[in-house]
Coordinates of C-alpha atoms in Angstrom, one line a residue:
M1 CA -32.0 -75.5 30.9
A2 CA -29.3 -75.4 28.2
R3 CA -25.7 -75.0 29.2
S4 CA -25.4 -71.5 27.9
E5 CA -28.6 -70.6 29.7
K6 CA -27.2 -72.0 33.0
K7 CA -24.0 -70.0 32.5
D8 CA -26.1 -66.8 31.8
T9 CA -28.2 -67.5 34.9
L10 CA -25.1 -68.0 37.0
L11 CA -23.7 -64.7 35.8
E12 CA -27.0 -62.8 36.3
V13 CA -27.5 -64.2 39.9
A14 CA -23.8 -63.7 40.7
E15 CA -24.0 -60.1 39.6
R16 CA -27.1 -59.3 41.5
L17 CA -25.7 -60.8 44.7
F18 CA -22.3 -59.3 44.4
Y19 CA -23.9 -55.9 43.7
E20 CA -26.4 -56.2 46.7
H21 CA -23.9 -57.8 49.2
G22 CA -20.4 -57.2 47.9
F23 CA -17.9 -59.7 46.5
R24 CA -16.8 -60.9 49.9
G25 CA -20.3 -61.1 51.3
V26 CA -21.5 -63.8 48.9
G27 CA -20.4 -67.4 48.8
L28 CA -20.6 -69.8 45.9
K29 CA -23.1 -71.9 47.7
Q30 CA -25.6 -69.0 47.8
I31 CA -25.0 -68.3 44.0
I32 CA -25.5 -72.0 43.3
S33 CA -28.7 -72.1 45.4
E34 CA -30.3 -69.0 43.9
A35 CA -29.3 -69.9 40.3
N36 CA -30.8 -73.4 41.0
V37 CA -27.9 -75.3 39.4
A38 CA -25.6 -78.1 40.5
T39 CA -22.3 -77.3 42.1
M40 CA -20.5 -78.9 39.1
T41 CA -22.4 -76.7 36.7
L42 CA -20.8 -73.6 38.3
Y43 CA -17.3 -75.2 38.3
N44 CA -17.7 -76.4 34.8
H45 CA -18.2 -72.7 33.8
F46 CA -16.1 -71.0 36.4
P47 CA -13.1 -72.9 38.0
S48 CA -13.1 -70.4 40.9
K49 CA -15.0 -67.5 42.4
D50 CA -12.4 -65.1 41.1
N51 CA -13.1 -66.4 37.6
L52 CA -16.8 -65.8 38.2
V53 CA -16.1 -62.3 39.4
E54 CA -14.0 -61.6 36.3
E55 CA -16.8 -62.7 34.1
V56 CA -19.4 -60.7 36.0
L57 CA -17.3 -57.5 35.6
K58 CA -16.6 -58.1 31.9
Q59 CA -20.2 -58.7 31.2
R60 CA -21.2 -55.6 33.2
E61 CA -18.6 -53.4 31.4
E62 CA -19.9 -54.7 28.0
R63 CA -23.4 -53.7 29.0
Y64 CA -22.3 -50.3 30.2
W65 CA -20.5 -49.5 27.0
S66 CA -23.3 -50.8 24.8
Y67 CA -25.8 -48.6 26.9
L68 CA -23.6 -45.5 26.5
D69 CA -23.1 -46.2 22.7
A70 CA -26.8 -46.6 22.3
H71 CA -27.6 -43.2 23.9
V72 CA -24.7 -41.0 22.7
E73 CA -24.7 -39.7 19.1
M74 CA -21.0 -38.9 18.6
D75 CA -21.7 -36.5 15.8
S76 CA -24.3 -34.5 17.7
D77 CA -23.7 -31.0 18.9
S78 CA -23.6 -32.1 22.5
P79 CA -22.2 -35.6 22.9
F80 CA -20.6 -34.7 26.2
I81 CA -24.0 -33.8 27.6
L82 CA -25.6 -36.9 26.0
A83 CA -22.9 -39.1 27.8
V84 CA -23.6 -37.5 31.1
K85 CA -27.3 -38.0 30.7
A86 CA -26.8 -41.6 29.6
H87 CA -24.5 -42.3 32.5
G88 CA -27.2 -40.8 34.8
R89 CA -29.8 -43.2 33.3
W90 CA -27.5 -46.1 33.8
L91 CA -27.1 -45.2 37.5
K92 CA -30.8 -45.0 37.9
E93 CA -31.5 -48.3 36.2
Q94 CA -28.3 -50.4 36.9
S95 CA -26.1 -48.8 39.5
Y96 CA -28.2 -47.1 42.2
K97 CA -26.0 -48.5 45.1
G98 CA -22.6 -47.4 43.9
D99 CA -20.0 -48.6 41.5
M100 CA -19.3 -52.3 41.2
F101 CA -15.9 -51.5 39.6
L102 CA -14.8 -49.4 42.5
R103 CA -15.9 -52.1 44.9
A104 CA -13.8 -54.6 43.0
I105 CA -10.8 -52.3 43.1
E106 CA -11.3 -51.9 46.9
D107 CA -11.9 -55.6 47.6
Y108 CA -9.1 -56.9 45.4
A109 CA -6.4 -54.2 45.6
G110 CA -2.9 -55.5 45.8
T111 CA -3.9 -59.1 45.3
D112 CA -2.2 -59.2 41.9
N113 CA -5.2 -60.6 40.1
E114 CA -7.2 -60.1 36.9
I115 CA -10.2 -58.7 38.9
E116 CA -8.4 -55.4 39.9
S117 CA -7.0 -55.1 36.4
I118 CA -10.5 -55.4 34.8
A119 CA -11.9 -52.8 37.2
R120 CA -9.0 -50.4 36.7
G121 CA -9.2 -51.0 33.0
H122 CA -12.9 -49.9 33.0
K123 CA -11.9 -46.6 34.6
A124 CA -9.1 -46.1 32.1
K125 CA -11.5 -46.7 29.2
L126 CA -13.8 -44.0 30.6
L127 CA -11.0 -41.6 30.5
Q128 CA -10.0 -42.6 27.0
Y129 CA -13.6 -42.4 25.8
F130 CA -13.8 -38.7 26.8
Q131 CA -10.4 -38.0 25.4
R132 CA -11.4 -39.4 22.0
L133 CA -14.6 -37.5 22.1
A134 CA -12.8 -34.2 22.8
Q135 CA -10.4 -35.0 19.9
R136 CA -13.3 -35.8 17.6
K137 CA -15.0 -32.5 18.6
G138 CA -11.8 -30.5 18.1
K139 CA -11.5 -29.5 21.7
E140 CA -8.2 -28.0 23.0
N141 CA -6.7 -29.6 26.1
E142 CA -8.5 -32.9 25.4
R143 CA -6.7 -34.6 28.2
D144 CA -7.8 -32.0 30.7
L145 CA -11.3 -32.2 29.4
A146 CA -11.3 -36.0 29.5
N147 CA -10.2 -35.9 33.1
Q148 CA -12.9 -33.3 34.1
F149 CA -15.7 -35.4 32.6
T150 CA -14.4 -38.6 34.0
L151 CA -14.3 -36.9 37.4
L152 CA -17.7 -35.6 36.8
L153 CA -19.2 -39.1 36.1
E154 CA -17.3 -40.7 39.0
G155 CA -18.6 -38.0 41.3
T156 CA -22.1 -38.5 40.0
T157 CA -21.8 -42.2 40.7
S158 CA -20.6 -41.5 44.2
M159 CA -23.4 -39.0 44.9
T160 CA -26.1 -41.3 43.7
T161 CA -25.8 -43.3 47.0
L162 CA -26.3 -40.0 48.9
I163 CA -28.9 -38.0 46.9
G164 CA -30.2 -40.4 44.4
A165 CA -29.5 -40.9 40.7
E166 CA -31.9 -38.2 39.4
E167 CA -30.7 -35.4 41.6
A168 CA -27.1 -36.4 41.1
T169 CA -27.5 -36.5 37.3
E170 CA -29.4 -33.1 37.3
H171 CA -26.3 -31.5 39.0
S172 CA -23.8 -33.3 36.8
I173 CA -25.7 -32.1 33.6
A174 CA -25.5 -28.5 34.9
M175 CA -21.8 -28.9 35.5
A176 CA -21.2 -30.6 32.1
R177 CA -22.9 -27.6 30.4
T178 CA -20.6 -25.3 32.2
L179 CA -17.6 -27.4 31.2
V180 CA -18.7 -27.4 27.5
R181 CA -19.4 -23.7 27.5
H182 CA -15.9 -22.9 28.9
T183 CA -13.9 -25.1 26.4
S184 CA -13.0 -24.2 22.9

C-alpha cells in the first residue's frame, strides 16, 4: 500500500469510526487495527488524535461542498429547493446518524483547538452559502433568508435521527417552497 493510500485508508476508517462511535469513543489503537497499518504510519501522517480529527472534518466538509455544488445549479429557477434536496440526499447517503460537525462542537467546545474552529466554520459557510445565493437571486433580506434556510437544513439534519432522512427531507422541501414563495 503506497503512503498516500495508507493516509487515505486511515482517514476513511477514522471517519467511519468517529461517525459511528463518536470522537471520544474511538481510540487510535482501534483505528490502526481496522486500517491495518503500523502505529508509526499513523503518527507519520497525524502527530496526534486531534490532528486526525481535524483532517477527517476537513475532508468531510470538502466532500459535502463538492456534493452540494454537483447537485445545485446556481442559475436555475429554484436553487434553494435544489440545495435542500441535495442536503437531504447527503443525509440519506452520508449523515443518517446526525451531524459530525455538531458532534465536534459538542465534544471539543471550550478546548481552544482547531477542531471546534473547523466545525463552527462549516456552519458559518452554510450561512454564507445561502446569503450569496439570496444575493445572486436578487432576494430582499438576504441575511434573514440565509438564516431561515440554514435553520431549515440544520433542523432537517436533526430530524433525520428521529424520522429518517427521506421524511425529514420531504418536510424540509415543503417548508423551503413556502419560504421561496414568501420572499421577493
